[in-house]
Coordinates of C-alpha atoms and ligand atoms in Angstrom, one line a residue:
X1 CA 0.0 0.0 0.0
X2 CA 2.9 2.4 0.5
X3 CA 3.5 4.6 -2.4
X4 CA 6.4 7.0 -2.3
X5 CA 8.7 8.0 0.6
X6 CA 7.6 7.2 4.2
X7 CA 8.4 10.8 5.2
X8 CA 9.9 13.5 3.0
X9 CA 10.8 17.2 2.9
X10 CA 10.0 18.5 -0.6
X11 CA 11.9 21.4 -1.6
X12 CA 10.9 23.6 -4.6
X13 CA 14.1 25.0 -6.1
X14 CA 12.2 27.2 -8.5
X15 CA 10.4 28.9 -5.6
X16 CA 13.9 29.6 -3.9
X17 CA 15.1 31.2 -7.2
X18 CA 11.9 33.2 -7.8
X19 CA 11.9 34.5 -4.2
X20 CA 15.5 35.6 -4.7
X21 CA 14.6 37.3 -7.9
X22 CA 11.6 39.1 -6.4
X23 CA 13.8 40.4 -3.4
X24 CA 16.7 41.3 -5.6
X25 CA 14.3 43.2 -7.9
X26 CA 12.7 45.0 -5.0
X27 CA 16.0 46.3 -3.6
X28 CA 17.7 47.0 -6.9
X29 CA 21.1 46.4 -5.4
X30 CA 23.3 43.4 -4.5
X31 CA 21.8 40.7 -2.5
X32 CA 23.6 38.2 -0.2
X33 CA 21.5 35.1 0.2
X34 CA 21.8 33.5 3.5
X35 CA 22.0 29.7 3.4
X36 CA 23.4 29.0 6.9
X37 CA 22.0 26.1 8.9
X38 CA 21.7 23.7 5.9
X39 CA 19.9 26.4 3.9
X40 CA 17.3 26.9 6.9
X41 CA 16.6 23.1 6.5
X42 CA 16.2 23.2 2.6
X43 CA 19.7 21.7 1.9
X44 CA 22.9 23.9 1.9
X45 CA 24.2 23.3 -1.7
X46 CA 20.9 23.0 -3.7
X47 CA 19.6 26.1 -1.8
X48 CA 22.6 28.1 -2.6
X49 CA 22.6 27.1 -6.3
X50 CA 18.9 28.0 -6.5
X51 CA 19.5 31.5 -5.0
X52 CA 22.4 32.0 -7.4
X53 CA 20.2 31.0 -10.3
X54 CA 17.6 33.6 -9.0
X55 CA 20.3 36.4 -9.2
X56 CA 21.9 36.3 -5.7
X57 CA 25.2 38.2 -5.9
X58 CA 26.9 36.6 -2.8
X59 CA 26.1 33.9 -0.1
X60 CA 26.2 34.1 3.5
X61 CA 26.7 31.4 6.1
X62 CA 27.4 31.3 9.9
X63 CA 30.4 29.1 10.2
X64 CA 33.5 28.3 8.1
X65 CA 32.6 24.7 7.8
X66 CA 29.4 25.7 5.9
X67 CA 31.5 28.0 3.6
X68 CA 34.0 25.1 2.9
X69 CA 31.3 22.7 2.1
X70 CA 29.8 25.1 -0.5
X71 CA 33.4 25.5 -2.0
X72 CA 33.9 21.7 -2.0
X73 CA 30.7 21.4 -4.0
X74 CA 32.0 23.8 -6.6
X75 CA 30.1 26.9 -5.5
X76 CA 32.4 29.9 -6.5
X77 CA 30.2 32.8 -5.7
X78 CA 31.5 35.5 -3.2
X79 CA 30.8 33.9 0.2
X80 CA 31.0 35.4 3.7
X81 CA 31.1 33.3 7.0
X82 CA 30.5 35.5 9.9
X83 CA 30.5 33.4 13.1
X84 CA 34.2 33.1 13.7
X85 CA 35.5 32.1 17.1
X86 CA 39.0 31.7 18.5
X87 CA 41.2 29.1 17.0
X88 CA 39.2 28.9 13.7
X89 CA 41.0 27.3 10.7
X90 CA 41.3 30.8 9.1
X91 CA 44.0 29.5 6.7
X92 CA 41.5 27.1 5.2
X93 CA 39.0 29.8 4.8
X94 CA 41.4 32.1 3.0
X95 CA 42.6 29.2 0.8
X96 CA 39.0 28.7 -0.2
X97 CA 38.5 32.4 -1.0
X98 CA 35.9 32.8 2.0
X99 CA 35.3 36.2 3.3
X100 CA 35.4 36.5 7.1
X101 CA 33.8 38.7 9.7
X102 CA 35.8 40.2 12.4
X103 CA 34.3 41.4 15.8
X104 CA 37.3 42.1 17.8
X105 CA 41.0 42.9 17.8
X106 CA 41.8 39.2 18.6
X107 CA 39.9 38.1 15.6
X108 CA 41.7 40.5 13.4
X109 CA 45.0 39.4 14.7
X110 CA 44.2 35.7 13.8
X111 CA 43.2 36.7 10.3
X112 CA 46.4 38.8 9.8
X113 CA 48.6 35.9 11.1
X114 CA 46.8 33.5 8.7
X115 CA 47.2 36.0 5.8
X116 CA 51.0 36.2 6.6
X117 CA 51.3 32.5 6.8
X118 CA 49.4 31.8 3.6
X119 CA 50.5 34.9 1.6
X120 CA 46.8 35.6 0.9
X121 CA 44.9 38.8 1.4
X122 CA 42.0 38.2 3.7
X123 CA 38.7 39.8 2.6
X124 CA 37.1 41.1 5.7
X125 CA 33.8 42.4 6.9
X126 CA 34.0 44.4 10.2
X127 CA 31.0 44.0 12.3
X128 CA 29.7 46.8 14.6
X129 CA 27.3 46.2 17.4
X130 CA 24.7 48.9 16.9
X131 CA 22.3 47.7 19.5
X132 CA 21.6 43.9 19.3
X133 CA 24.3 43.3 21.8
X134 CA 25.2 40.0 20.2
X135 CA 28.1 40.0 17.6
X136 CA 30.2 43.0 16.6
X137 CA 32.4 45.4 18.3
X138 CA 30.8 47.9 20.6
X139 CA 30.8 51.6 19.4
X140 CA 33.6 52.1 22.1
X141 CA 35.8 49.3 20.6
X142 CA 35.1 50.3 17.0
X143 CA 37.7 53.1 16.4
X144 CA 40.6 50.8 17.6
X145 CA 39.3 47.8 15.5
X146 CA 39.0 50.1 12.5
X147 CA 42.4 51.6 13.0
X148 CA 44.0 48.2 13.3
X149 CA 42.2 46.9 10.2
X150 CA 43.2 50.0 8.3
X151 CA 46.9 49.3 9.1
X152 CA 46.6 45.7 8.0
X153 CA 44.9 46.9 4.9
X154 CA 47.8 49.3 4.2
X155 CA 50.2 46.3 4.8
X156 CA 48.3 44.2 2.1
X157 CA 47.2 41.6 4.7
X158 CA 43.6 42.4 4.6
X159 CA 41.0 44.0 2.3
X160 CA 38.1 45.4 4.2
X161 CA 35.2 44.7 1.8
X162 CA 32.3 45.1 4.2
X163 CA 31.1 47.1 7.2
X164 CA 28.1 45.6 8.8
X165 CA 25.7 45.1 11.6
X166 CA 22.5 43.3 12.5
X167 CA 19.0 44.6 13.7
X168 CA 17.2 43.6 16.8
X169 CA 13.6 44.5 15.9
X170 CA 13.4 44.4 12.0
X171 CA 10.2 42.3 12.3
X172 CA 8.6 45.2 14.1
X173 CA 9.1 47.8 11.3
X174 CA 8.0 50.9 13.4
X175 CA 10.1 50.1 16.5
X176 CA 12.2 53.0 17.7
X177 CA 15.4 50.9 18.0
X178 CA 15.6 50.7 14.1
X179 CA 16.2 54.3 13.6
X180 CA 18.7 54.3 16.5
X181 CA 20.6 51.4 15.1
X182 CA 20.7 52.9 11.7
X183 CA 22.2 56.2 13.1
X184 CA 24.8 54.2 15.2
X185 CA 25.6 52.3 11.9
X186 CA 26.0 55.4 10.0
X187 CA 28.3 56.8 12.6
X188 CA 30.4 53.7 12.6
X189 CA 30.7 53.7 8.9
X190 CA 31.9 57.4 9.0
X191 CA 34.6 56.4 11.5
X192 CA 35.7 53.5 9.2
X193 CA 35.8 55.8 6.2
X194 CA 37.8 58.4 8.0
X195 CA 40.3 55.8 8.9
X196 CA 40.7 55.0 5.2
X197 CA 38.3 52.0 4.8
X198 CA 36.5 53.7 1.9
X199 CA 35.7 50.8 -0.4
X200 CA 33.7 48.5 2.0
X201 CA 30.1 47.7 1.2
X202 CA 27.6 48.5 3.9
X203 CA 25.1 45.9 4.9
X204 CA 22.5 45.7 7.7
X205 CA 19.2 44.3 6.4
X206 CA 17.9 40.9 7.2
X207 CA 14.7 39.6 5.5
X208 CA 12.3 41.7 7.6
X209 CA 14.3 44.8 6.8
X210 CA 14.6 43.8 3.1
X211 CA 10.8 43.5 2.9
X212 CA 9.9 46.4 5.0
X213 CA 12.7 48.9 5.6
X214 CA 14.3 50.6 2.6
X215 CA 16.3 52.9 5.0
X216 CA 18.3 49.8 6.0
X217 CA 19.3 48.6 2.6
X218 CA 22.6 50.5 2.2
X219 CA 24.9 48.7 -0.3
X220 CA 23.7 45.2 0.0
X221 CA 20.8 43.3 1.7
X222 CA 21.2 39.9 3.5
X223 CA 18.0 38.1 3.6
X224 CA 17.5 34.4 4.8
X225 CA 14.0 33.2 5.7
X226 CA 12.3 35.2 2.9
X227 CA 14.4 33.5 0.3
X228 CA 12.7 30.3 1.4
X229 CA 9.3 32.0 0.9
X230 CA 8.4 32.5 4.5
X231 CA 7.2 35.9 5.6
X232 CA 9.6 37.4 8.1
X233 CA 6.8 39.6 9.5
X234 CA 4.6 36.5 10.2
X235 CA 1.9 37.3 7.7
X236 CA 1.0 36.0 4.2
X237 CA 4.2 35.7 2.1
X238 CA 2.3 36.1 -1.0
X239 CA 1.8 39.8 0.1
X240 CA 5.5 40.2 -0.7
X241 CA 5.5 38.0 -3.8
X242 CA 7.1 35.1 -1.9
X243 CA 6.3 31.4 -2.2
X244 CA 7.2 28.9 0.5
X245 CA 9.6 26.4 -0.9
X246 CA 9.2 23.6 1.7
X247 CA 6.5 20.9 2.0
X248 CA 6.7 18.3 4.9
X249 CA 4.8 15.1 4.3
X250 CA 4.6 11.6 5.4
X251 CA 2.5 8.5 4.5
X252 CA 0.1 6.9 7.0
X253 CA 1.6 3.8 8.5
X254 CA -1.4 2.1 10.0
X255 CA -5.2 2.7 10.5
X256 CA -7.6 1.3 12.9
X257 CA -11.3 1.7 14.2
X258 CA -11.5 2.3 17.9
X259 CA -14.4 2.7 20.3
X260 CA -15.3 6.0 22.1
X261 CA -13.1 6.9 25.0
X262 CA -9.9 5.0 24.3
X263 CA -6.7 6.8 25.4
X264 CA -4.5 7.8 22.6
X265 CA -0.7 7.9 22.7
X266 CA 1.6 8.4 25.8
X267 CA -0.3 9.6 28.8
X268 CA -3.6 9.4 27.1
X269 CA -4.0 13.1 26.7
X270 CA -6.6 12.5 23.9
X271 CA -9.7 10.4 23.8
X272 CA -12.2 10.3 21.0
X273 CA -15.8 11.1 22.1
X274 CA -17.2 8.4 19.7
X275 CA -16.1 5.5 17.7
X276 CA -13.6 6.7 15.2
X277 CA -10.7 6.0 12.9
X278 CA -7.2 6.6 14.0
X279 CA -4.2 7.0 11.7
X280 CA -0.6 6.5 12.8
X281 CA 2.0 8.8 11.1
X282 CA 5.6 7.7 11.3
X283 CA 7.4 10.9 12.2
X284 CA 8.1 12.4 15.6
X285 CA 10.2 14.7 17.6
X286 CA 13.4 13.0 16.6
X287 CA 12.6 14.1 13.1
X288 CA 12.1 17.6 14.1
X289 CA 8.3 17.5 14.6
X290 CA 7.9 19.4 17.8
X291 CA 6.5 17.6 20.8
X292 CA 4.9 20.8 21.6
X293 CA 2.5 20.0 18.7
X294 CA 0.9 17.4 20.9
X295 CA -3.0 18.1 20.6
X296 CA -2.3 21.4 19.0
X297 CA -0.6 21.3 15.7
X298 CA -2.6 20.9 12.4
X299 CA -2.0 18.5 9.6
X300 CA -3.8 17.9 6.3
X301 CA -5.1 14.3 6.3
X302 CA -8.0 12.6 4.4
X303 CA -9.1 15.9 2.9
X304 CA -9.2 18.2 6.0
X305 CA -6.9 19.8 8.5
X306 CA -7.0 18.1 11.8
X307 CA -5.1 18.5 15.1
X308 CA -2.6 15.8 16.2
X309 CA -4.4 13.6 18.6
X310 CA -2.4 13.0 21.8
X311 CA 1.3 13.3 22.3
X312 CA 3.9 13.5 19.5
X313 CA 6.3 10.7 20.3
X314 CA 10.0 10.2 19.2
X315 CA 9.0 8.5 15.9
X316 CA 5.3 8.8 15.4
X317 CA 2.1 10.7 16.1
X318 CA -1.6 9.7 15.8
X319 CA -4.6 11.4 14.1
X320 CA -8.3 11.0 14.7
X321 CA -9.9 11.3 11.3
X322 CA -13.4 10.5 12.4
X323 CA -15.3 8.6 9.8
X324 CA -13.4 9.9 6.9
X325 CA -11.7 7.3 4.7
X326 CA -8.0 6.9 5.3
X327 CA -5.7 4.1 4.4
X328 CA -2.1 3.1 5.1
X329 CA 0.0 5.0 2.4
X330 CA -2.2 8.0 2.3
X331 CA -0.5 11.4 2.3
X332 CA -0.4 13.5 5.4
X333 CA 0.9 17.0 5.0
X334 CA 2.4 18.8 8.0
X335 CA 3.1 22.0 6.4
X336 CA 3.7 23.5 2.9
X337 CA 2.8 26.6 0.9
X338 CA -0.8 26.4 2.1
X339 CA -2.3 26.7 -1.4
X340 CA -3.7 23.1 -1.4
X341 CA -5.4 22.9 1.9
X342 CA -2.3 22.1 3.9
X343 CA -1.2 24.1 7.0
X344 CA 1.6 26.6 6.7
X345 CA 4.8 26.6 8.7
X346 CA 3.5 29.9 10.2
X347 CA 0.3 28.0 11.4
X348 CA 2.5 25.5 13.0
X349 CA 4.6 28.1 14.5
X350 CA 1.6 29.8 16.1
X351 CA 0.3 26.4 17.3
X352 CA 3.6 25.6 19.1
X353 CA 4.5 29.0 20.2
X354 CA 7.7 29.5 18.2
X355 CA 8.8 31.0 14.9
X356 CA 8.6 29.3 11.4
X357 CA 12.5 29.7 11.3
X358 CA 13.0 27.2 14.1
X359 CA 10.5 24.7 12.4
X360 CA 12.1 24.6 9.0
X361 CA 15.7 24.6 10.4
X362 CA 15.1 21.7 12.7
X363 CA 13.0 19.4 10.4
X364 CA 15.3 16.5 9.5
X365 CA 16.0 13.2 11.2
X366 CA 14.7 10.5 9.1
X367 CA 12.9 12.6 6.6
X368 CA 14.2 12.1 3.1
X369 CA 14.8 15.4 1.2
X370 CA 13.5 15.6 -2.4
X371 CA 14.0 18.4 -4.8
X372 CA 11.5 19.6 -7.4
X373 CA 12.1 22.4 -9.9
X374 CA 15.3 22.9 -11.9
X375 CA 16.8 26.2 -10.6
X376 CA 20.4 25.8 -10.0
X377 CA 20.3 22.1 -10.6
X378 CA 23.6 20.6 -12.1
Ligands
LIG1 C1 20.5 34.6 10.0 C2 21.0 36.0 9.7 C3 20.5 36.8 8.5 C4 19.2 36.4 7.9 O1 18.1 36.6 8.7 P1 16.7 36.4 8.2 O2 15.9 36.9 9.3 O3 16.5 34.9 8.0 O4 16.5 37.1 6.9 C5 21.1 37.9 8.3 N1 22.2 38.4 9.0 C6 22.7 37.7 10.1 C7 23.9 38.2 10.8 C8 22.1 36.4 10.4 O5 22.6 35.8 11.4

């Protein structure tokens, strides 16, 4: 009775390319597509290739390992890795032509040492903390960092190609911190330019800012989640011309008729009020289906959306489909674009009190991944 994969994440590469093109067109300036965290769960290399097919000018990842994996797969586009800690293999990054971000003097020292050792000029983005209080040099540290980078640039060891920061509240486009961060950023840029770092590209905007805040676009934007067709503002992505690229689905494993009042799944937190049909779905929290979805999260099964019945287990969950016809092998859709009756990742996020980012980035485990569309395919 099984037809097709037991459980699969279907990724529409054409949607990723089209979303990239829509955003690139909207901003009319270079776009760095963020493909960290395995392309937000869509697959690092295929997602990267699809964004490039859609017109991305550069790629952004968190860690050097992600950048090296892209290079190993033959991706040659400009590529920034920004989450660099002490003792990183900077030499490998330079050898692979990976641009690096520097937050602090010690980070610059490590890059300069690697540049001397390898004889390569390091392409750097200097990060300033304009108010997120996460990465970046504080405005107090910034003049010293900039001066040291300018010296290293004069010595030919580094080339400062970016000046950048990150917003705390871009998903609340009227929040007063946005104007404050923009103004701190502009002051930091002025300090860097005065120190002779005149050629660096300025970039600040994540997806929400790319969609909603033109005053943050500067010389390049850096969207992630919107590339995958999810609305960073939590609304309808179609309002921004975006199309969700991910569909998460599984095949029913087993069905059974049960009498009213049986207890369903661990702890019996669900009981049908009348005789009904249960369907067992073979995915669980080890596959990235949040346990918080127990009795709350919707799925499309047997022609209608229904809440998961009882607890989500490690490998499976149960549905109550009433008297609707369902058979082993039937398709159950957890989330997708929402255009065929299935729930969206946003609906799931609302149900389990998180953001769609977390859901798509964590789905995995024993789900197979299947690509549809041809953008960037090799
Ligand atoms: C993840 C990330 C982005 C992309 O954020 P989205 O909200 O997904 O667009 C941009 N810049 C930095 C520094 C990030 O960490």
